[in-house]
C-alpha cells in the first residue's frame, strides 16, 4: 500500500509536466512553423505534443487508480478502528457521545476523510506543481508577464484561504445539525407504528421539518460561502488575462516577446485558474474533513474499558464464581442527570434467588446494570466474593454474568447464531437444553430449518414473547454464574411464565430477578424493595409481609 501511496504523487508529477509542456510546444509551432515559415517543424513538434499528452493521460489514470486504492484501504482501516473502539468503550461514553452521532461518525465522517485523502493524493500535489511550473515557464517567456501571473495567483490564493478559514466553524455546526437530523430521523422511523397509531403524523412532520430546516439553513450558509469563491477567483484571473494581452501586446510591437509567447502565457494563466479551482475544491474538502477528523479522534481517544482496568484477570476469576454480591452505600447518577440510586446497601447471597422489586423509575434496571459492570457507581462500592468491581476487568466480570432485558434484542441471522452469541462453542445439544428451560424448544423444532431458521433484524418475524424466550435461552447457553432477568418475561402468558420460573429454580447459580409484580417473585430467597432509588425493605416474602407496611400494601393492591 505504501508503494501505491508513493506512486500516485509521482504519476501526478509526470502528468503535470505533460500539461506544462504543451503551451511551450504550441508556441514553437506558432512562432517558427506558422509565422517563421519553417513548415517542416510543425509535424514533428505536433507528434511530440501527442506523445506527451498520451504519457500524461496514462500517468493520470495510474494516479487515479493508486489514490483510489490507498484511500479506500485507509477508509476501511479507519472504519474498523472506530468500530473496534465503539465495541470497547464504556456505556457512559456511548451515552455521552450519543448513538446517532456515533452512527454519523462511523459512516459519513469516515467517508468524508476517505474522499479527502483520495482528492489530496492527486489534486493537492497537482495544484502546487501547476503553480510553480506555470510561473517558471512564464519567467522564461517574459519577466513582466511572470510578475502579472504571480500577483494574480497570490491574490486568488489569499481570497480562497481567507474564505475557507472562516467556513470551518460553519462546517462544525453543519456536522452537529446532521447529527440532530440523524437522531430525529432514526427516532421517527423506529416509532413509525406508534406515530400512526396515535394519528400524530402532523406533529411529527413539524418536528422533522424543524430539524430538517435547521440543517438546510446551515447547508445554505456553507454553500453560499463556497459559491462566492468561484466568481472572485475567476474575476481575478480574467483581469490577469486582460493585463497579459495589454502589456504583452505592447511588447509584441516592440519585439520583446513573440505572438506564440503571448499565447503560451495565456495558456499558463488558464492552467493556473484550473489549479486554483482544484486547490479550492481540495481545501474545501479538507476543511470539511477536518471537522470529521476531530469527531473521529474524539472516539479513538476515548479510553476503553480495558484501559480503565487496573488488576490482573487471573487473580479474580475464582471470586466471581463463588461469592456473595455486596452493595455498600451505592449512589449513581447518569451524566448530567439527577441521582437515580441513593445509598443502596444490600447483600445478595451466592447460589440463591434474589428479587428486586419496585415501582417504575425506582432504579431497578440501573442497579442490575451496575452489578453487571455496565456502569460504575458514582459513590460507594460493589463487591463480588470480596473483590471490588472497580479493581476488576469488566470483560472478565461479564463473562460470568448473563443479562436478559425486558426489551429483547435479536440480530439478523439464524437462531443458532443468536443463541450462541455468549458461547460460540456451544453444541446443538447445549442450545436445545437451554431452549427447553426457556420453553422455546417447541418453536425451534417447528421451524423447517430448525436452529438454522432465519431471524430478521431485531427479530421482527418473532412475537414479543418468542423474542423474550430466545433471549432467555441465549443467556442460559452462556452458562453464567450470575443470571439477571430484568422483567424479561413480561410478554409471556401467566402459565408459560410460571413454567419457566419453575424450570429456573433447578439451576445452580445466582439468580437476580427484576419485576414489578410481587406474585412473580414471592418464592425468592431474598426480596429487595426499592422506592425512589433507596432500599425500602429487604427480606423474604413472609418477613416483608410482617414487617413492611409498604410491601404489604403493594402486595394486597396487586392481588386485589
GROMACS .gro file of N, CA, C and O in nm, residues 445-507:
model
  252
  445UNK      N    1  -3.820  -2.639   1.702
  445UNK     CA    2  -3.847  -2.767   1.634
  445UNK      C    3  -3.953  -2.753   1.525
  445UNK      O    4  -3.954  -2.829   1.428
  446UNK      N    5  -4.042  -2.655   1.543
  446UNK     CA    6  -4.148  -2.635   1.444
  446UNK      C    7  -4.097  -2.566   1.317
  446UNK      O    8  -4.165  -2.568   1.215
  447UNK      N    9  -3.978  -2.505   1.327
  447UNK     CA   10  -3.922  -2.438   1.210
  447UNK      C   11  -3.871  -2.542   1.110
  447UNK      O   12  -3.814  -2.645   1.149
  448UNK      N   13  -3.892  -2.515   0.984
  448UNK     CA   14  -3.847  -2.609   0.880
  448UNK      C   15  -3.697  -2.631   0.886
  448UNK      O   16  -3.649  -2.744   0.866
  449UNK      N   17  -3.622  -2.524   0.916
  449UNK     CA   18  -3.476  -2.533   0.923
  449UNK      C   19  -3.425  -2.548   1.065
  449UNK      O   20  -3.303  -2.544   1.087
  450UNK      N   21  -3.513  -2.561   1.163
  450UNK     CA   22  -3.470  -2.580   1.300
  450UNK      C   23  -3.386  -2.463   1.350
  450UNK      O   24  -3.426  -2.347   1.339
  451UNK      N   25  -3.269  -2.494   1.402
  451UNK     CA   26  -3.179  -2.390   1.453
  451UNK      C   27  -3.125  -2.301   1.343
  451UNK      O   28  -3.073  -2.191   1.372
  452UNK      N   29  -3.135  -2.345   1.219
  452UNK     CA   30  -3.091  -2.262   1.107
  452UNK      C   31  -3.203  -2.171   1.055
  452UNK      O   32  -3.188  -2.107   0.951
  453UNK      N   33  -3.316  -2.169   1.125
  453UNK     CA   34  -3.425  -2.080   1.086
  453UNK      C   35  -3.380  -1.935   1.092
  453UNK      O   36  -3.305  -1.894   1.182
  454UNK      N   37  -3.429  -1.854   0.998
  454UNK     CA   38  -3.385  -1.715   0.987
  454UNK      C   39  -3.451  -1.626   1.092
  454UNK      O   40  -3.566  -1.643   1.129
  455UNK      N   41  -3.373  -1.531   1.138
  455UNK     CA   42  -3.421  -1.426   1.227
  455UNK      C   43  -3.398  -1.293   1.157
  455UNK      O   44  -3.285  -1.262   1.118
  456UNK      N   45  -3.503  -1.217   1.138
  456UNK     CA   46  -3.487  -1.087   1.074
  456UNK      C   47  -3.430  -0.986   1.173
  456UNK      O   48  -3.420  -1.013   1.293
  457UNK      N   49  -3.388  -0.871   1.120
  457UNK     CA   50  -3.328  -0.769   1.205
  457UNK      C   51  -3.421  -0.731   1.319
  457UNK      O   52  -3.538  -0.700   1.299
  458UNK      N   53  -3.369  -0.738   1.443
  458UNK     CA   54  -3.450  -0.708   1.560
  458UNK      C   55  -3.549  -0.817   1.595
  458UNK      O   56  -3.630  -0.799   1.687
  459UNK      N   57  -3.547  -0.930   1.523
  459UNK     CA   58  -3.640  -1.039   1.550
  459UNK      C   59  -3.783  -1.003   1.511
  459UNK      O   60  -3.879  -1.047   1.575
  460UNK      N   61  -3.799  -0.925   1.403
  460UNK     CA   62  -3.932  -0.880   1.363
  460UNK      C   63  -4.024  -0.993   1.322
  460UNK      O   64  -4.146  -0.977   1.325
  461UNK      N   65  -3.967  -1.107   1.282
  461UNK     CA   66  -4.051  -1.220   1.242
  461UNK      C   67  -4.089  -1.310   1.359
  461UNK      O   68  -4.145  -1.417   1.340
  462UNK      N   69  -4.058  -1.268   1.482
  462UNK     CA   70  -4.098  -1.340   1.603
  462UNK      C   71  -4.190  -1.252   1.685
  462UNK      O   72  -4.183  -1.129   1.679
  463UNK      N   73  -4.275  -1.314   1.764
  463UNK     CA   74  -4.362  -1.237   1.854
  463UNK      C   75  -4.280  -1.186   1.971
  463UNK      O   76  -4.165  -1.227   1.993
  464UNK      N   77  -4.341  -1.095   2.049
  464UNK     CA   78  -4.270  -1.041   2.164
  464UNK      C   79  -4.232  -1.148   2.264
  464UNK      O   80  -4.119  -1.150   2.316
  465UNK      N   81  -4.323  -1.241   2.291
  465UNK     CA   82  -4.291  -1.349   2.384
  465UNK      C   83  -4.184  -1.442   2.332
  465UNK      O   84  -4.099  -1.490   2.407
  466UNK      N   85  -4.187  -1.471   2.203
  466UNK     CA   86  -4.084  -1.557   2.143
  466UNK      C   87  -3.947  -1.490   2.151
  466UNK      O   88  -3.846  -1.556   2.182
  467UNK      N   89  -3.942  -1.361   2.126
  467UNK     CA   90  -3.814  -1.290   2.135
  467UNK      C   91  -3.760  -1.296   2.277
  467UNK      O   92  -3.640  -1.317   2.299
  468UNK      N   93  -3.847  -1.276   2.375
  468UNK     CA   94  -3.802  -1.281   2.514
  468UNK      C   95  -3.749  -1.419   2.551
  468UNK      O   96  -3.647  -1.432   2.620
  469UNK      N   97  -3.816  -1.523   2.503
  469UNK     CA   98  -3.772  -1.659   2.536
  469UNK      C   99  -3.642  -1.696   2.464
  469UNK      O  100  -3.556  -1.765   2.521
  470UNK      N  101  -3.624  -1.647   2.341
  470UNK     CA  102  -3.496  -1.670   2.272
  470UNK      C  103  -3.383  -1.599   2.347
  470UNK      O  104  -3.274  -1.655   2.365
  471UNK      N  105  -3.410  -1.478   2.394
  471UNK     CA  106  -3.307  -1.405   2.468
  471UNK      C  107  -3.276  -1.473   2.601
  471UNK      O  108  -3.160  -1.476   2.645
  472UNK      N  109  -3.378  -1.530   2.666
  472UNK     CA  110  -3.353  -1.604   2.790
  472UNK      C  111  -3.269  -1.728   2.761
  472UNK      O  112  -3.174  -1.759   2.834
  473UNK      N  113  -3.304  -1.801   2.655
  473UNK     CA  114  -3.224  -1.918   2.618
  473UNK      C  115  -3.081  -1.879   2.586
  473UNK      O  116  -2.986  -1.949   2.623
  474UNK      N  117  -3.062  -1.766   2.517
  474UNK     CA  118  -2.927  -1.718   2.486
  474UNK      C  119  -2.849  -1.691   2.615
  474UNK      O  120  -2.729  -1.723   2.624
  475UNK      N  121  -2.916  -1.633   2.714
  475UNK     CA  122  -2.848  -1.607   2.841
  475UNK      C  123  -2.809  -1.738   2.910
  475UNK      O  124  -2.704  -1.746   2.974
  476UNK      N  125  -2.892  -1.842   2.897
  476UNK     CA  126  -2.863  -1.970   2.962
  476UNK      C  127  -2.754  -2.048   2.888
  476UNK      O  128  -2.675  -2.119   2.951
  477UNK      N  129  -2.749  -2.036   2.754
  477UNK     CA  130  -2.645  -2.105   2.676
  477UNK      C  131  -2.507  -2.059   2.720
  477UNK      O  132  -2.410  -2.135   2.716
  478UNK      N  133  -2.496  -1.937   2.765
  478UNK     CA  134  -2.367  -1.883   2.810
  478UNK      C  135  -2.315  -1.955   2.934
  478UNK      O  136  -2.196  -1.948   2.966
  479UNK      N  137  -2.405  -2.024   3.005
  479UNK     CA  138  -2.372  -2.094   3.130
  479UNK      C  139  -2.307  -1.998   3.232
  479UNK      O  140  -2.193  -2.018   3.276
  480UNK      N  141  -2.382  -1.896   3.272
  480UNK     CA  142  -2.324  -1.796   3.363
  480UNK      C  143  -2.323  -1.843   3.507
  480UNK      O  144  -2.390  -1.940   3.544
  481UNK      N  145  -2.249  -1.770   3.588
  481UNK     CA  146  -2.252  -1.792   3.732
  481UNK      C  147  -2.358  -1.704   3.797
  481UNK      O  148  -2.408  -1.735   3.905
  482UNK      N  149  -2.389  -1.591   3.730
  482UNK     CA  150  -2.491  -1.499   3.779
  482UNK      C  151  -2.587  -1.472   3.663
  482UNK      O  152  -2.546  -1.428   3.556
  483UNK      N  153  -2.716  -1.499   3.684
  483UNK     CA  154  -2.818  -1.476   3.583
  483UNK      C  155  -2.908  -1.362   3.630
  483UNK      O  156  -2.967  -1.369   3.738
  484UNK      N  157  -2.917  -1.258   3.547
  484UNK     CA  158  -3.001  -1.142   3.580
  484UNK      C  159  -3.115  -1.136   3.479
  484UNK      O  160  -3.093  -1.130   3.358
  485UNK      N  161  -3.236  -1.138   3.531
  485UNK     CA  162  -3.356  -1.129   3.447
  485UNK      C  163  -3.427  -0.998   3.481
  485UNK      O  164  -3.489  -0.985   3.588
  486UNK      N  165  -3.416  -0.902   3.392
  486UNK     CA  166  -3.474  -0.769   3.416
  486UNK      C  167  -3.612  -0.762   3.351
  486UNK      O  168  -3.627  -0.715   3.238
  487UNK      N  169  -3.712  -0.810   3.424
  487UNK     CA  170  -3.851  -0.810   3.374
  487UNK      C  171  -3.857  -0.872   3.235
  487UNK      O  172  -3.931  -0.826   3.147
  488UNK      N  173  -3.777  -0.978   3.217
  488UNK     CA  174  -3.757  -1.034   3.083
  488UNK      C  175  -3.862  -1.137   3.043
  488UNK      O  176  -3.850  -1.200   2.939
  489UNK      N  177  -3.964  -1.156   3.128
  489UNK     CA  178  -4.073  -1.249   3.094
  489UNK      C  179  -4.207  -1.177   3.088
  489UNK      O  180  -4.313  -1.239   3.093
  490UNK      N  181  -4.203  -1.046   3.077
  490UNK     CA  182  -4.325  -0.964   3.087
  490UNK      C  183  -4.422  -0.986   2.972
  490UNK      O  184  -4.541  -0.958   2.984
  491UNK      N  185  -4.371  -1.034   2.855
  491UNK     CA  186  -4.457  -1.052   2.738
  491UNK      C  187  -4.520  -1.191   2.733
  491UNK      O  188  -4.591  -1.223   2.636
  492UNK      N  189  -4.496  -1.275   2.835
  492UNK     CA  190  -4.545  -1.412   2.831
  492UNK      C  191  -4.679  -1.424   2.904
  492UNK      O  192  -4.711  -1.345   2.994
  493UNK      N  193  -4.755  -1.526   2.866
  493UNK     CA  194  -4.878  -1.555   2.939
  493UNK      C  195  -4.842  -1.614   3.075
  493UNK      O  196  -4.731  -1.664   3.098
  494UNK      N  197  -4.936  -1.609   3.167
  494UNK     CA  198  -4.910  -1.649   3.305
  494UNK      C  199  -4.864  -1.793   3.318
  494UNK      O  200  -4.773  -1.823   3.396
  495UNK      N  201  -4.922  -1.886   3.242
  495UNK     CA  202  -4.887  -2.026   3.253
  495UNK      C  203  -4.744  -2.051   3.206
  495UNK      O  204  -4.667  -2.120   3.274
  496UNK      N  205  -4.709  -1.995   3.090
  496UNK     CA  206  -4.573  -2.014   3.037
  496UNK      C  207  -4.470  -1.951   3.130
  496UNK      O  208  -4.365  -2.010   3.159
  497UNK      N  209  -4.502  -1.833   3.182
  497UNK     CA  210  -4.409  -1.767   3.274
  497UNK      C  211  -4.388  -1.850   3.400
  497UNK      O  212  -4.275  -1.866   3.448
  498UNK      N  213  -4.496  -1.907   3.451
  498UNK     CA  214  -4.485  -1.990   3.571
  498UNK      C  215  -4.400  -2.114   3.545
  498UNK      O  216  -4.316  -2.152   3.628
  499UNK      N  217  -4.419  -2.177   3.428
  499UNK     CA  218  -4.341  -2.296   3.394
  499UNK      C  219  -4.192  -2.263   3.383
  499UNK      O  220  -4.105  -2.340   3.427
  500UNK      N  221  -4.160  -2.147   3.325
  500UNK     CA  222  -4.020  -2.108   3.310
  500UNK      C  223  -3.958  -2.081   3.446
  500UNK      O  224  -3.844  -2.122   3.474
  501UNK      N  225  -4.032  -2.012   3.533
  501UNK     CA  226  -3.976  -1.983   3.666
  501UNK      C  227  -3.950  -2.112   3.744
  501UNK      O  228  -3.851  -2.122   3.817
  502UNK      N  229  -4.038  -2.213   3.730
  502UNK     CA  230  -4.015  -2.342   3.796
  502UNK      C  231  -3.891  -2.409   3.741
  502UNK      O  232  -3.811  -2.467   3.814
  503UNK      N  233  -3.871  -2.399   3.607
  503UNK     CA  234  -3.753  -2.460   3.546
  503UNK      C  235  -3.625  -2.390   3.592
  503UNK      O  236  -3.520  -2.454   3.609
  504UNK      N  237  -3.633  -2.260   3.615
  504UNK     CA  238  -3.515  -2.185   3.657
  504UNK      C  239  -3.473  -2.219   3.799
  504UNK      O  240  -3.354  -2.206   3.835
  505UNK      N  241  -3.567  -2.262   3.882
  505UNK     CA  242  -3.533  -2.292   4.022
  505UNK      C  243  -3.435  -2.408   4.033
  505UNK      O  244  -3.364  -2.420   4.133
  506UNK      N  245  -3.432  -2.495   3.933
  506UNK     CA  246  -3.342  -2.612   3.939
  506UNK      C  247  -3.199  -2.576   3.900
  506UNK      O  248  -3.108  -2.659   3.916
  507UNK      N  249  -3.176  -2.454   3.847
  507UNK     CA  250  -3.041  -2.414   3.804
  507UNK      C  251  -2.958  -2.373   3.925
  507UNK      O  252  -3.002  -2.293   4.009
   0.00000   0.00000   0.00000
